[in-house]
Each structure stands twice: as structure tokens, then as C-alpha cells.
Amino acid sequence: MNKVPDENGRFGKFGGRYVPETLMNALLELEEAYRHYSKDPEFIEEVRYLLHKYSGRPTSLYYAERLSDHLGGARIYLKREDLNHTGAHKINNTIGQGVLAKRMGKTKVIAETGAGQHGVASATIAALLGLECKVFMGEEDTKRQELNVFRMRLLGAEVVPVLSGTRTLKDACNETLRYWVSNVNDTYYILGSVTGPHPYPMIVRDFQRIIGDESREQIMKEAGRLPDYVVAAVGGGSNAIGMFYPFIEDESVRMVGVEAAGKGVDTEEHAATMTKGRHGVFQGSLSYVLQDDYGQVQPAHSISAGLDYPGIGPEHAYLKDTARAEYVPITDAEALEALQLLSKTEGIIPALESAHAIAQVMKLAPTLNKDQIIVVSLSGRGDKDVQAIMGYLEGTGHESH
Amino acid sequence: MNLIDAAFEQLRNKGETALIPFLTIGDPDLATSVEIIQALEEAGADMIELGVPYSDPLADGPVIQRASERALKNKVSIVDCIQVAESARQAGVKLPFILFTYYNPVLQFGLKPFFAHIVEKGISGLIIPDLPIEEDAEVRQLAESADIHLIPLVAPTSNDRVTRIASNARGFVYCVSSLGVTGVRTDFHQGIEDFLSTVRKATNTPIAVGFGISSREHVERFAGQCDGVIVGSAIVRKIEEVLPLLLSESTKPEGLAQIRTFVSGLKG
């Protein structure tokens, strides 16, 4: 099961490289460079050093006792990716890809961002490594995440508002790919999730697996055994695959991906790709896609700009179809409730993305007994979202579509 | 014989370069698309690319994106686009039709039904810009058995992939003139001449140049080095320009005349 993707970038039938010919050579070059450097001790050491000394890894695995007591069931552990430098798991991947870009001799990097976390992480690593950085962000998201836009600019990056299509993450990704097509010679594309054409889903997974690797080691030390459940939110799915991947061969560990149901899966305003999507090709790979009968990709909705995406990484599609992982929807309202509960019981304000995972834990934990363990990825902190949350809770919610 | 092959053979005998215009079907509406196709034929087009509007057009620049968005507002589907080919035939158009579509609409149609359908509606060629050779085996096989030419793209960045792509090409090889998405531009890739001659050496199939060609000067520049030129964004932009005229029955003939004049001016 761990032997995916194959040499064609396939996770079972999913994945692949569905991109314009102009990009094929860049993808092949990237794959070759990655295969080379991922075995190079100096490269591995530089990435490890930055993760530890710059970002502050390992992040803690924290036993959320008050939340566990409140829910009255399983013991809940939070993998504190929110404690990373820049406040989310996104830095793991940008450190890896940033160092790779530099080794490949690229002087410019580009990135797409929804909630802004990947954009901030990319701008950060670009500043650190002395690379020019341009971040594409849907115009709608620049409004939802003003603070992160400001952060990126402070870090020296250029933020390019995307005006096409839905003006959210989906179109920011399209625009980044289009820009890359034109500037492929000197520009490295730091892709932010386990989506897109091969080799990105593999590269991003490998850089994010540190979440699951550390969790595994920490829970073994803490509890002396593997967890019963690992839970993580999925938009594109990078934090979830990072958490899941090291547990894939541990059959006793159930893996739950939590996707955004927005205003409900029976409405048209959701981002529940696994629940409501079908197999399709979108932004370079074959996976589940929210689309109409004729293959037009449908706009997604979520309270969380980071989950507002009509696709999902191909490895998740593979885990779903092989029934190794399950994927469940959580609404905006449920996520808001979970966000408040975690804030009040543990003094931790989670990102809206992570609040979706907590909402699922609120449903799951009471059905389990006190000997059982849930490890949930707290992928990011809520600072970036407080303004939006304030709007929602005061009833002046900023509508995204 | 496939109509595309016949057209190139005829042009070769006359010593001419094929003019291959592109339009986004359904911009502004399906009936007008048929009329634009007629106008393109009258203006001297040798074959026509029928563009299927798509929500996420990775290979396209802003002009074609906008046309797609206009067509999608009218809920134009891939089925409608294929139907336009049949309607244009019924209206007397004789030119070969090449369907230009991203892969997902084809996949959702179902590959086998799709090929059965486009054969029935008189399509001769197919361009899928997000289906590189690594992914095209099944589509290529179905296309060959249906006598539809699956036309491949080669780019200046294709390097040693050029031979592999061009040597198996059917219909023609679509040579991307510059890095980047579709769109009118003033400069072409440095070394474009060398690139075209590399492609030329790799295959006996005709080669056509596209991406950024917008004027008679461009057409003349490439005429000697290739068998065809593809003009996309420039025509779509012209259609956008005369849109107000096309939207009213009384002014439509004037709008169509302007498109005709622009396209006949390209060929000289």
C-alpha cells in the first residue's frame, strides 16, 4: 500500500500528469531533482535543521484533558501543528520545496494560497533563502484574509489578486499554473497541497509525513500504543495525508478525513468533494472533483478559505476507494461550534480548517470508551481567522459567494 | 480519407499554408457560432478549431478565458459544441472540424460514447491540451479506430520529447510558438525557427504554429516554415469586440462582416 505513486505518478487509477505540454519538461526535471536530493544527506540535513531550529519542531502532542472530559469518551490528543513558525503545518512543505528550489538553481518562486497560510509560509521561506516570491490569491480570499495578505507583503512577497472565475483558491491555482507555463525557465512553483500533477502529490506528502511520523513516535511514548483514530481536516489534503501516511500499514488505526460541508451537503454551497464529487481530471490530476454532468468544475463553499476547494489530492481518492480511510462532511456551523468549544475548554483558538476536524472529534469521541485514543491534527492556529469569526458570530458574516 | 489530410494535400499542391482559426463555441450563442463558422469559411479558413468552453482552462490566456465564461453563462456544454459541427455542415460548411477541449469534459462524456458521437457529427480532429503523451494511450487508440486525428502539441520546452511526440502524430503537429498560455503577443520564443526545423525533421506529418499569432505579418513570417498557422485569441478578441453587433439580429450581419474582413486580411 505504501508503494504509491507508481512511476507514472498513479495512486491506483488516480493522479497522473494532465498538464499542457509546456510544463511537462519542468515536471520531469522536478521529479528527477527531487529523486536525487531526497537521497542527498546534505539536503536532508538542511531541511531537518530548518524544521527543528527555524520552525520549532517537533511540535508537541498534547493531551486535551478538559476537552476529553467534556466530551466524555475517548482520550483526545492534539498534534500541535499550530505551534510551528508561521502558525500552521504549511511550513513543513515550504521549507522542503524552498530548499529544493534553491538546489535546483531557481531564483524565483511562486505559490497559490487560499486562507493565506501557504502564501505566508512560502513568502517566509523565500525571504529566508533570498528568493523572489509571488503569491497568487483569489480576490475574494484577499478580503477574507487581509491580515495574511499584509504579512506576505511584509515578508517581501508580491501578492497577486486573481480576478478570474470564482476568485478563490481554485482560480488562484489555475493562475499560478498559467504563470508557471510562461516562466518555467527560472521559476519554481511551490505547490501548497497534495494536489496537482505528479510529482507534487508525492513531494508534498513526503514533506508533510513528519506530522504523522512524530505523532506515531509521541503517542507510543505517551500511551504505549497506537491510536484508534487519527483525524484531520481535508481541503486539498496535505495535513491529512501528512498525518495518515505513516499509519497506513497499521490496520488497527482508523483514518478519518474531515471535509467542509459548508451550508450542508444537500445545498449547493459546500466543499464536500469526497461526499458529493465524482472521478475527474482537475488541475493536473485524476481524483474526486465537484463538477456538473458535463465536466465543468463547480464552485466550492466553506467558511474556511483553506477548505474552499472543489478538488482533493489523488492519494486521498485512492485511500477512499480502497476503503483505507473514510471521509466525512462537517458544516460551517458545526466548525464554528467546535472552534468555540476548543477555545473555552483548552485555551486554544484553532484555525477554521482545524475546527472542522475538532467538530468530527466532538461526534466521534462520545461514542468511544475511555481506553480509546484519538489523535487529531490541529493543523493551524486561528489568529488569521479571528476577524472572519467575529463577523460570523456577530451575525454580520462575510459571505464568500 | 480524413478531411484534415485531404485539406493539407490540396494546400500542398497549391503551395499554400493552411489558415486554422479558432473560436469558442457558444460565444455569444450557439446559433451565432454557426454563422461565425460560415463567415470564417468565406474568409478563407482551411479548417476550423471548435473550442469547447471550460471552467478551468489551464492553457488559455485571458481572452479565451473570458469567452469561455461568456459561453458558460449560457450553459453551453460539450454536447452543444459537437452539435454545432453538425449544424454548420447542414448550413453548407465543408471545412474539416477540429474539436478543442480539455480532458475532463471528454472523460465525463465517456470515452467510447464520445468518439462514436463526434464521428457521427462530422468532427475530423481532436486537440486536448491537458493530455500529454504520457496520459493519452486510451484516447489515442480510440481516436485511431474512429479515424479521428488526435493532434499533439509540442512546445519549445519539449526538448527531446519532440521526436517522440511528432513521430507518432496524426493530422498535424501543433507547435506552440512561445512559452505561456494562448494570447496575442508581440514576441515569439527565441529560437522559434530552430524549434520548428527540429519538429519538421522529426516527422512527415504537417506542422502548424499557434499561440500568439494575430496579424498578417505573423502569418507571413511563419508561412515558409510550416504547413499551417492557428489563430485563436486574435479572432476571439475580434468576436468580443463586435459582440454588441452580434447580439442584435439587425446589426449581426455587420458584426459577421467585420470578422470576415479581419480573417481574410490574415491570409492576404
XYZ file of C-alpha atoms in Angstrom:
669
model
C 0.000 0.000 0.000
C 2.872 2.362 0.724
C 4.297 1.861 -2.764
C 2.316 4.627 -4.354
C 2.616 6.543 -6.535
C 3.990 4.332 -9.322
C 6.471 5.640 -11.896
C 3.635 7.375 -13.779
C 2.538 9.208 -10.683
C -0.501 6.977 -10.151
C -2.160 6.150 -6.866
C -4.194 3.244 -8.217
C -6.135 4.912 -11.027
C -5.749 8.400 -9.519
C -3.039 11.017 -10.003
C -1.098 11.370 -13.243
C 0.068 14.445 -15.109
C -2.708 16.210 -17.012
C -0.999 19.456 -17.914
C -0.113 21.457 -21.027
C 2.943 20.126 -22.866
C 4.824 23.336 -21.975
C 5.005 22.139 -18.356
C 5.914 18.504 -18.940
C 9.620 19.061 -19.082
C 9.555 21.120 -15.874
C 7.662 18.332 -14.100
C 10.118 15.715 -15.315
C 13.029 17.898 -14.215
C 11.426 18.433 -10.827
C 10.877 14.715 -10.381
C 14.472 13.964 -11.239
C 15.783 16.690 -8.923
C 13.562 15.501 -6.102
C 14.619 11.884 -6.517
C 18.224 12.989 -6.394
C 18.053 15.424 -3.474
C 15.663 13.394 -1.344
C 18.522 10.889 -1.015
C 21.228 13.518 -0.578
C 22.371 13.658 3.076
C 23.259 17.363 2.867
C 19.825 18.261 1.509
C 18.101 16.111 4.141
C 20.187 17.727 6.863
C 19.440 21.267 5.720
C 15.686 20.576 5.696
C 15.890 18.852 9.083
C 17.884 21.706 10.541
C 15.376 24.327 9.393
C 12.407 22.271 10.618
C 13.975 21.929 14.046
C 15.792 25.209 14.613
C 13.757 27.587 12.468
C 10.222 26.226 12.698
C 10.468 24.679 16.155
C 9.831 21.010 15.507
C 8.999 18.556 16.869
C 5.636 20.095 17.656
C 4.065 18.753 20.810
C 1.438 16.047 21.058
C -0.818 17.470 23.700
C -3.358 15.518 25.748
C -6.511 17.659 25.712
C -7.803 16.563 29.076
C -10.550 19.149 29.536
C -11.899 18.561 26.037
C -11.757 14.789 26.594
C -13.586 15.093 29.931
C -16.156 17.426 28.431
C -16.968 15.042 25.584
C -16.887 12.023 27.869
C -15.341 9.285 25.797
C -12.021 8.699 24.117
C -8.796 10.398 25.156
C -8.089 13.163 22.681
C -4.584 14.213 21.732
C -3.882 17.301 19.653
C -0.916 17.283 17.299
C 0.048 20.928 17.683
C 0.988 21.972 14.148
C -0.334 25.390 15.169
C 2.874 25.807 17.172
C 5.008 25.831 14.040
C 6.663 29.025 12.857
C 4.036 30.958 10.827
C 1.270 29.099 12.645
C 0.444 26.081 10.538
C 1.666 22.801 9.077
C 2.235 24.545 5.741
C 5.784 25.497 6.726
C 6.899 21.828 6.668
C 6.337 21.643 2.939
C 7.577 25.105 2.043
C 10.864 24.534 3.851
C 11.334 21.329 1.860
C 10.356 22.783 -1.500
C 12.153 26.077 -0.861
C 15.434 24.291 -0.223
C 14.772 22.114 -3.282
C 14.125 25.214 -5.445
C 17.395 26.711 -4.312
C 19.298 23.477 -5.031
C 17.751 23.433 -8.492
C 19.219 26.881 -9.110
C 15.865 28.689 -9.324
C 15.844 32.333 -8.263
C 12.096 32.905 -8.228
C 9.282 31.054 -6.559
C 5.535 31.284 -6.996
C 2.742 29.897 -4.864
C -1.046 29.833 -4.657
C -2.940 30.382 -1.462
C -6.481 30.219 -0.145
C -6.508 31.093 3.537
C -3.072 32.611 3.183
C -1.185 30.096 5.323
C 0.651 28.553 2.408
C 1.277 32.009 0.975
C 2.754 33.238 4.248
C 4.852 30.085 4.587
C 6.122 30.467 1.005
C 6.900 34.163 1.494
C 8.713 33.256 4.701
C 10.955 30.621 3.192
C 11.594 32.824 0.154
C 12.751 35.623 2.466
C 14.935 33.217 4.410
C 16.564 31.750 1.297
C 16.784 35.003 -0.664
C 14.333 34.030 -3.413
C 11.922 36.357 -5.207
C 8.353 35.396 -4.365
C 4.971 35.968 -5.985
C 1.787 34.647 -4.371
C -1.470 34.241 -6.279
C -4.605 34.607 -4.202
C -8.260 34.809 -5.220
C -9.527 38.352 -4.827
C -12.333 37.061 -2.613
C -9.788 35.424 -0.312
C -7.650 38.574 -0.138
C -10.686 40.185 1.501
C -11.340 37.273 3.843
C -7.692 37.128 4.862
C -6.459 40.711 4.855
C -4.076 40.078 7.708
C -2.248 37.329 5.839
C -2.031 39.492 2.718
C -0.324 42.132 4.833
C 2.021 39.525 6.339
C 3.083 38.297 2.910
C 3.844 41.848 1.806
C 5.839 42.495 4.966
C 7.863 39.419 4.150
C 8.709 40.913 0.782
C 6.397 38.866 -1.426
C 4.191 40.235 -4.152
C 0.549 39.256 -3.695
C -1.317 38.947 -6.991
C -5.108 39.118 -6.598
C -6.818 36.705 -9.020
C -9.929 38.114 -10.653
C -10.948 35.176 -12.851
C -13.628 32.564 -12.150
C -14.668 32.142 -8.546
C -11.878 34.460 -7.266
C -10.954 31.847 -4.644
C -8.355 29.088 -4.226
C -9.399 27.126 -7.329
C -8.711 30.056 -9.629
C -5.587 31.072 -7.721
C -4.244 27.572 -8.558
C -5.166 27.982 -12.241
C -3.484 31.361 -12.365
C -0.318 30.053 -10.717
C -0.124 27.206 -13.235
C -0.681 29.657 -16.101
C 2.033 31.939 -14.785
C 4.358 28.969 -14.431
C 3.706 27.961 -18.057
C 5.068 31.354 -19.112
C 8.019 31.497 -16.704
C 9.034 27.903 -16.368
C 12.726 28.514 -17.022
C 13.679 30.421 -13.883
C 10.666 29.903 -11.634
C 9.908 27.171 -9.129
C 6.255 26.538 -8.260
C 5.889 25.780 -4.529
C 2.596 23.891 -4.680
C 0.819 24.008 -1.344
C -1.105 20.764 -1.116
C -1.047 17.123 -2.182
C -2.875 18.089 -5.363
C -1.776 18.917 -8.899
C 0.278 16.867 -11.352
C 2.874 14.255 -10.418
C 5.358 14.607 -8.710
C 3.727 17.244 -6.459
C 1.323 14.968 -4.537
C 4.284 12.719 -3.704
C 6.703 15.531 -2.825
C 4.247 17.390 -0.598
C 3.233 14.160 1.145
C 6.850 13.293 1.830
C 7.497 16.733 3.337
C 4.303 16.553 5.427
C 4.665 12.994 6.717
C 6.663 14.441 9.597
C 3.269 15.195 11.222
C 2.368 11.510 11.338
C 5.899 10.296 11.992
C 6.194 12.470 15.076
C 2.638 11.680 16.210
C 3.336 7.976 15.974
C 6.508 8.182 17.995
C 4.992 10.538 20.559
C 1.825 8.522 21.180
C 3.855 5.315 21.521
C 5.936 7.045 24.158
C 2.962 8.645 25.887
C 0.386 5.851 25.754
C 2.474 2.861 24.860
C 0.294 2.038 21.890
C -1.063 3.230 18.566
C -4.141 5.454 18.458
C -7.544 4.045 17.495
C -8.286 7.019 15.271
C -6.317 9.711 13.514
C -8.437 12.646 12.377
C -7.538 15.600 10.149
C -9.284 18.214 8.021
C -9.003 17.935 4.236
C -9.208 20.630 1.608
C -6.502 19.650 -0.830
C -5.423 17.290 1.914
C -1.783 17.967 2.806
C -2.091 17.985 6.587
C -4.322 14.914 6.487
C -2.002 12.896 4.268
C 0.897 14.011 6.459
C -0.898 12.623 9.475
C -2.240 9.473 7.762
C 0.719 8.303 5.733
C 2.878 6.804 8.496
C -0.179 4.899 9.835
C -1.346 3.403 6.537
C 0.047 -0.040 7.246
C -1.259 -0.074 10.827
C -4.624 -1.640 10.112
C -5.929 -1.059 13.636
C -5.675 2.706 13.158
C -8.770 4.201 11.558
C -8.145 7.287 9.475
C -10.809 9.981 9.179
C -10.585 12.912 6.782
C -12.940 15.788 7.517
C -14.147 17.881 4.607
C -16.094 21.121 4.550
C -19.846 20.697 4.119
C -20.354 24.484 4.119
C -24.051 25.162 4.430
C -24.814 21.445 4.091
C -24.177 18.687 1.548
C -27.775 18.963 0.372
C -27.266 22.595 -0.593
C -25.109 23.832 -3.461
C -22.785 25.651 -1.071
C -20.256 23.163 0.180
C -16.770 21.841 -0.499
C -17.564 18.179 0.206
C -15.555 16.739 -2.668
C -15.488 13.146 -1.408
C -19.144 13.085 -0.370
C -20.564 14.769 -3.467
C -17.834 14.698 -6.117
C -17.092 12.250 -8.937
C -13.912 10.991 -10.530
C -12.486 13.634 -12.838
C -9.394 15.437 -14.045
C -8.800 18.789 -12.406
C -5.658 20.922 -12.131
C -3.333 18.240 -13.346
C -4.526 15.036 -11.748
C -7.330 12.490 -11.683
C -9.168 12.494 -8.397
C -12.574 13.338 -6.942
C -13.951 16.631 -8.248
C -17.068 18.699 -7.644
C -18.427 19.027 -11.169
C -21.579 19.110 -13.260
C -22.750 16.394 -15.678
C -20.627 17.874 -18.471
C -17.364 18.022 -16.529
C -17.395 21.722 -15.640
C -15.815 22.207 -12.231
C -18.268 23.641 -9.711
C -17.536 26.423 -7.256
C -16.992 25.259 -3.685
C -18.053 26.984 -0.492
C -16.698 26.859 3.026
C -16.448 29.252 5.936
C -12.769 28.351 5.763
C -10.881 29.786 2.805
C -8.389 26.923 3.186
C -11.010 24.234 2.577
C -12.898 26.090 -0.141
C -11.650 23.868 -2.963
C -13.570 21.591 -5.379
C -10.788 19.003 -5.705
C -8.732 16.805 -3.385
C -5.334 15.137 -3.576
C -5.268 11.893 -5.605
C -3.825 9.831 -2.760
C -6.906 10.631 -0.689
C -9.104 9.459 -3.575
C -7.096 6.230 -3.545
C -7.455 5.820 0.237
C -11.204 6.373 -0.068
C -11.721 3.919 -2.922
C -9.622 1.259 -1.200
C -11.620 1.962 1.992
C -8.415 2.533 3.956
C -9.630 5.968 5.064
C -13.088 7.433 5.486
C -14.121 10.986 4.686
C -16.930 12.803 6.461
C -18.531 16.233 5.990
C -18.723 18.958 8.657
C -20.777 22.127 8.186
C -19.735 25.745 8.753
C -21.987 25.878 11.822
C -20.515 22.702 13.315
C -16.996 24.023 12.751
C -17.822 27.318 14.484
C -19.245 25.452 17.443
C -16.129 23.292 17.682
C -13.900 26.344 17.446
C -15.618 27.883 20.447
C -15.546 24.657 22.426
C -11.819 24.150 21.956
C -11.153 27.799 22.774
C -13.106 27.592 26.022
C -12.000 24.164 27.215
C -8.340 24.245 26.247
C -7.458 27.889 25.680
C -6.528 27.117 22.069
C -8.173 29.031 19.222
C -7.831 26.758 16.192
C -7.839 27.765 12.535
C -11.244 27.265 10.895
C -9.745 24.342 8.940
C -8.712 22.566 12.136
C -12.078 23.393 13.738
C -13.654 21.034 11.175
C -11.503 18.191 12.488
C -12.395 19.081 16.079
C -16.109 19.071 15.141
C -15.768 15.496 13.931
C -13.964 14.576 17.154
C -16.937 16.041 19.058
C -19.154 13.499 17.280
C -16.727 10.614 17.491
C -15.241 10.806 21.000
C -18.500 10.286 22.975
C -19.135 7.030 21.045
C -15.820 5.581 22.246
C -14.655 4.460 25.676
C -12.000 5.993 27.916
C -9.342 3.487 26.877
C -9.535 4.587 23.296
C -7.326 7.244 21.749
C -7.965 9.833 19.072
C -5.077 11.835 17.650
C -6.275 14.894 15.778
C -4.161 17.205 13.691
C -4.525 20.773 14.852
C -3.172 21.980 11.546
C -3.090 25.694 12.294
C -3.896 28.440 14.728
C -6.896 30.700 14.462
C -5.241 34.126 14.540
C -5.756 34.595 10.821
C -9.458 33.819 11.154
C -10.465 35.859 14.210
C -11.800 38.751 12.173
C -13.941 36.462 9.994
C -15.085 34.503 13.060
C -16.105 37.725 14.762
C -18.209 38.604 11.733
C -19.921 35.210 11.706
C -20.584 35.121 15.445
C -21.964 38.648 15.455
C -24.235 37.772 12.552
C -22.508 40.036 10.076
C -20.833 37.063 8.465
C -18.850 37.889 5.416
C -20.473 35.740 2.746
C -17.929 34.168 0.478
C -20.123 33.747 -2.616
C -9.593 9.817 -46.172
C -9.666 12.093 -43.128
C -10.711 15.616 -44.199
C -7.680 17.161 -42.478
C -5.280 15.071 -44.565
C -7.218 15.921 -47.716
C -7.069 19.637 -46.920
C -3.310 19.591 -46.340
C -2.747 17.606 -49.540
C -4.721 20.114 -51.533
C -2.856 23.047 -49.972
C 0.493 21.428 -50.609
C -0.395 21.076 -54.286
C -1.236 24.769 -54.390
C 1.840 25.709 -52.352
C -0.256 27.327 -49.639
C -0.157 27.429 -45.862
C -3.315 26.428 -44.003
C -5.141 29.105 -42.028
C -6.714 27.475 -38.983
C -8.929 29.811 -36.967
C -10.242 29.012 -33.503
C -13.477 30.140 -31.946
C -15.082 29.466 -28.588
C -18.390 27.771 -29.256
C -21.387 29.416 -27.645
C -19.791 32.860 -27.521
C -22.140 34.646 -27.722
C -24.606 31.805 -28.500
C -24.807 28.544 -30.440
C -26.702 29.847 -33.477
C -24.239 32.724 -33.899
C -21.331 30.282 -33.642
C -22.678 28.511 -36.735
C -22.842 31.833 -38.553
C -19.301 32.744 -37.459
C -18.074 29.396 -38.792
C -19.684 30.196 -42.136
C -18.025 33.614 -42.094
C -14.631 32.026 -41.333
C -15.014 29.650 -44.267
C -15.942 32.525 -46.570
C -12.914 34.455 -45.313
C -10.544 31.712 -46.471
C -10.145 29.416 -43.458
C -8.881 25.949 -44.377
C -10.003 24.113 -41.238
C -11.599 25.282 -38.024
C -10.933 24.659 -34.342
C -14.148 24.484 -32.358
C -13.304 25.426 -28.779
C -15.339 23.839 -26.006
C -15.735 26.390 -23.191
C -14.262 25.132 -19.918
C -14.353 26.293 -16.325
C -10.623 25.805 -15.698
C -8.753 26.465 -18.958
C -5.130 25.968 -17.864
C -3.603 26.512 -21.279
C -5.561 29.642 -22.119
C -4.946 33.308 -21.584
C -7.454 35.973 -20.527
C -9.130 36.484 -23.938
C -10.211 32.860 -24.349
C -10.973 32.595 -20.618
C -13.429 35.465 -20.952
C -15.051 33.849 -23.998
C -15.397 30.606 -22.011
C -17.008 32.455 -19.137
C -19.500 34.114 -21.501
C -20.411 30.778 -23.093
C -20.682 29.005 -19.749
C -23.121 31.631 -18.534
C -25.378 30.271 -21.301
C -24.747 26.722 -20.004
C -23.052 25.655 -23.242
C -21.926 22.018 -22.899
C -19.580 19.799 -24.876
C -22.671 18.131 -26.365
C -23.880 21.523 -27.664
C -20.457 22.236 -29.157
C -20.423 18.975 -31.069
C -23.945 19.674 -32.271
C -22.705 22.987 -33.699
C -20.428 20.998 -36.026
C -23.458 19.173 -37.426
C -25.474 22.387 -37.720
C -22.610 24.057 -39.570
C -22.460 21.101 -42.004
C -26.187 21.388 -42.575
C -25.639 25.072 -43.291
C -23.231 24.052 -46.046
C -19.802 24.364 -44.392
C -17.334 21.936 -45.990
C -14.195 22.560 -43.900
C -12.667 19.964 -41.576
C -13.621 20.468 -37.936
C -11.197 20.032 -35.068
C -12.656 19.914 -31.574
C -10.501 21.686 -28.972
C -11.446 20.581 -25.465
C -9.888 19.990 -22.078
C -9.862 16.368 -20.963
C -12.428 16.379 -18.163
C -15.492 17.078 -20.354
C -14.425 14.164 -22.600
C -13.909 11.895 -19.614
C -17.322 12.731 -18.200
C -18.939 12.090 -21.607
C -17.397 8.613 -21.527
C -14.553 7.904 -23.929
C -16.277 5.364 -26.192
C -19.599 7.220 -26.488
C -17.640 10.433 -27.075
C -15.820 9.055 -30.099
C -18.962 7.462 -31.519
C -20.698 10.813 -31.148
C -18.037 13.049 -32.709
C -17.682 10.724 -35.695
C -21.413 10.896 -36.247
C -21.384 14.698 -36.055
C -18.581 15.133 -38.556
C -15.545 16.026 -36.440
C -12.189 15.073 -38.002
C -9.662 16.054 -35.366
C -9.266 16.491 -31.663
C -6.958 18.660 -29.558
C -6.797 18.068 -25.806
C -4.220 20.495 -24.382
C -4.020 18.873 -20.940
C -3.489 15.342 -22.244
C 0.260 14.827 -22.759
C 1.541 11.652 -24.420
C 2.120 10.038 -21.018
C -1.645 10.033 -20.435
C -3.113 9.636 -23.909
C -2.825 5.894 -24.710
C -6.504 5.010 -24.421
C -7.714 8.162 -26.147
C -5.187 7.720 -28.958
C -6.276 4.156 -29.588
C -9.959 5.070 -29.680
C -9.217 8.055 -31.917
C -7.302 5.901 -34.366
C -10.041 3.325 -34.647
C -12.552 6.113 -35.246
C -10.290 7.795 -37.850
C -10.195 10.946 -35.735
C -6.804 12.664 -35.650
C -5.607 13.279 -32.097
C -3.411 16.304 -32.733
C -0.489 16.611 -30.302
C 1.147 19.786 -29.025
C 4.884 20.357 -28.889
C 6.407 23.292 -27.047
C 9.819 24.975 -27.133
C 10.387 23.271 -23.757
C 9.611 19.804 -25.147
C 13.315 19.251 -25.935
C 13.945 15.566 -26.524
C 10.237 14.845 -26.280
C 9.767 16.454 -29.717
C 10.787 13.353 -31.653
C 8.656 11.067 -29.545
C 5.601 13.292 -29.909
C 5.976 14.317 -33.538
C 6.922 10.953 -34.987
C 3.582 9.425 -33.998
C 1.449 12.452 -34.818
C -1.689 12.335 -36.944
C -3.322 15.252 -38.741
C -0.725 17.819 -37.864
C 1.683 18.698 -35.075
C 0.580 21.765 -33.138
C 3.752 23.739 -32.443
C 3.398 26.169 -29.545
C 5.228 29.266 -30.748
C 6.130 30.629 -27.331
C 6.108 29.747 -23.688
C 2.924 30.714 -21.978
C -0.785 30.491 -22.425
C -2.778 31.354 -25.510
C -2.953 35.042 -26.263
C -1.873 37.757 -28.589
C 1.770 38.673 -28.135
C 4.356 40.684 -29.935
C 7.354 38.428 -29.416
C 7.795 34.746 -30.066
C 10.112 32.287 -28.389
C 13.739 32.953 -29.174
C 14.927 30.178 -31.359
C 11.481 29.540 -32.786
C 12.995 28.866 -36.218
C 15.299 26.183 -34.826
C 12.416 24.711 -32.878
C 10.242 24.485 -35.998
C 13.004 22.918 -38.019
C 13.553 20.337 -35.260
C 9.875 19.436 -35.414
C 9.974 19.402 -39.194
C 12.839 16.909 -39.184
C 11.083 14.665 -36.715
C 8.020 13.949 -38.817
C 6.409 13.798 -42.238
C 3.111 14.929 -40.755
C 2.249 18.582 -41.465
C 3.215 21.065 -38.762
C 1.206 24.111 -37.724
C 2.194 27.016 -35.493
C -0.092 28.548 -32.903
C -0.212 30.695 -29.738
C 0.118 34.418 -30.225
C -0.423 34.706 -33.966
C -2.559 37.739 -34.596
C -1.578 39.528 -37.792
C -0.814 39.072 -41.448
C 2.865 39.772 -40.682
C 2.911 36.848 -38.253
C 1.204 34.596 -40.789
C 3.714 35.556 -43.468
C 6.625 35.125 -41.070
C 5.712 31.509 -40.401
C 4.319 30.603 -43.827
C 7.607 29.314 -45.159
C 8.452 27.239 -42.132
C 5.265 25.340 -41.533
C 2.166 23.943 -43.186
C -0.395 25.841 -41.171
C -0.953 28.707 -38.770
C -3.510 28.695 -35.974
C -5.129 31.960 -34.979
C -7.101 31.804 -31.734
C -7.118 34.712 -29.308
C -6.961 37.338 -32.047
C -10.205 36.031 -33.565
C -11.859 35.525 -30.187
C -10.878 39.085 -29.314
C -12.390 40.292 -32.591
C -15.597 38.442 -31.733
C -15.542 40.105 -28.307
C -15.085 43.466 -29.967
C -18.107 43.058 -32.239
C -20.201 41.366 -29.546
C -22.699 44.241 -29.271
C -23.313 43.930 -33.012
C -23.710 40.144 -32.861
C -26.290 40.333 -30.108
C -28.910 42.058 -32.233
C -30.377 40.484 -35.387
C -30.365 43.810 -37.192
C -26.673 44.517 -36.638
C -25.418 40.907 -36.747
C -24.551 40.966 -40.481
C -22.254 43.924 -39.810
C -20.553 42.068 -36.931
C -20.046 38.966 -39.081
C -18.694 41.119 -41.908
C -16.096 42.596 -39.598
C -14.969 39.122 -38.504
C -14.793 38.076 -42.168
C -12.710 41.103 -43.084
C -10.298 40.520 -40.214
C -9.764 36.856 -41.085
C -9.427 37.362 -44.826
C -6.870 40.056 -44.025
C -4.785 37.483 -42.177
C -4.356 35.283 -45.187
C -3.729 38.041 -47.690
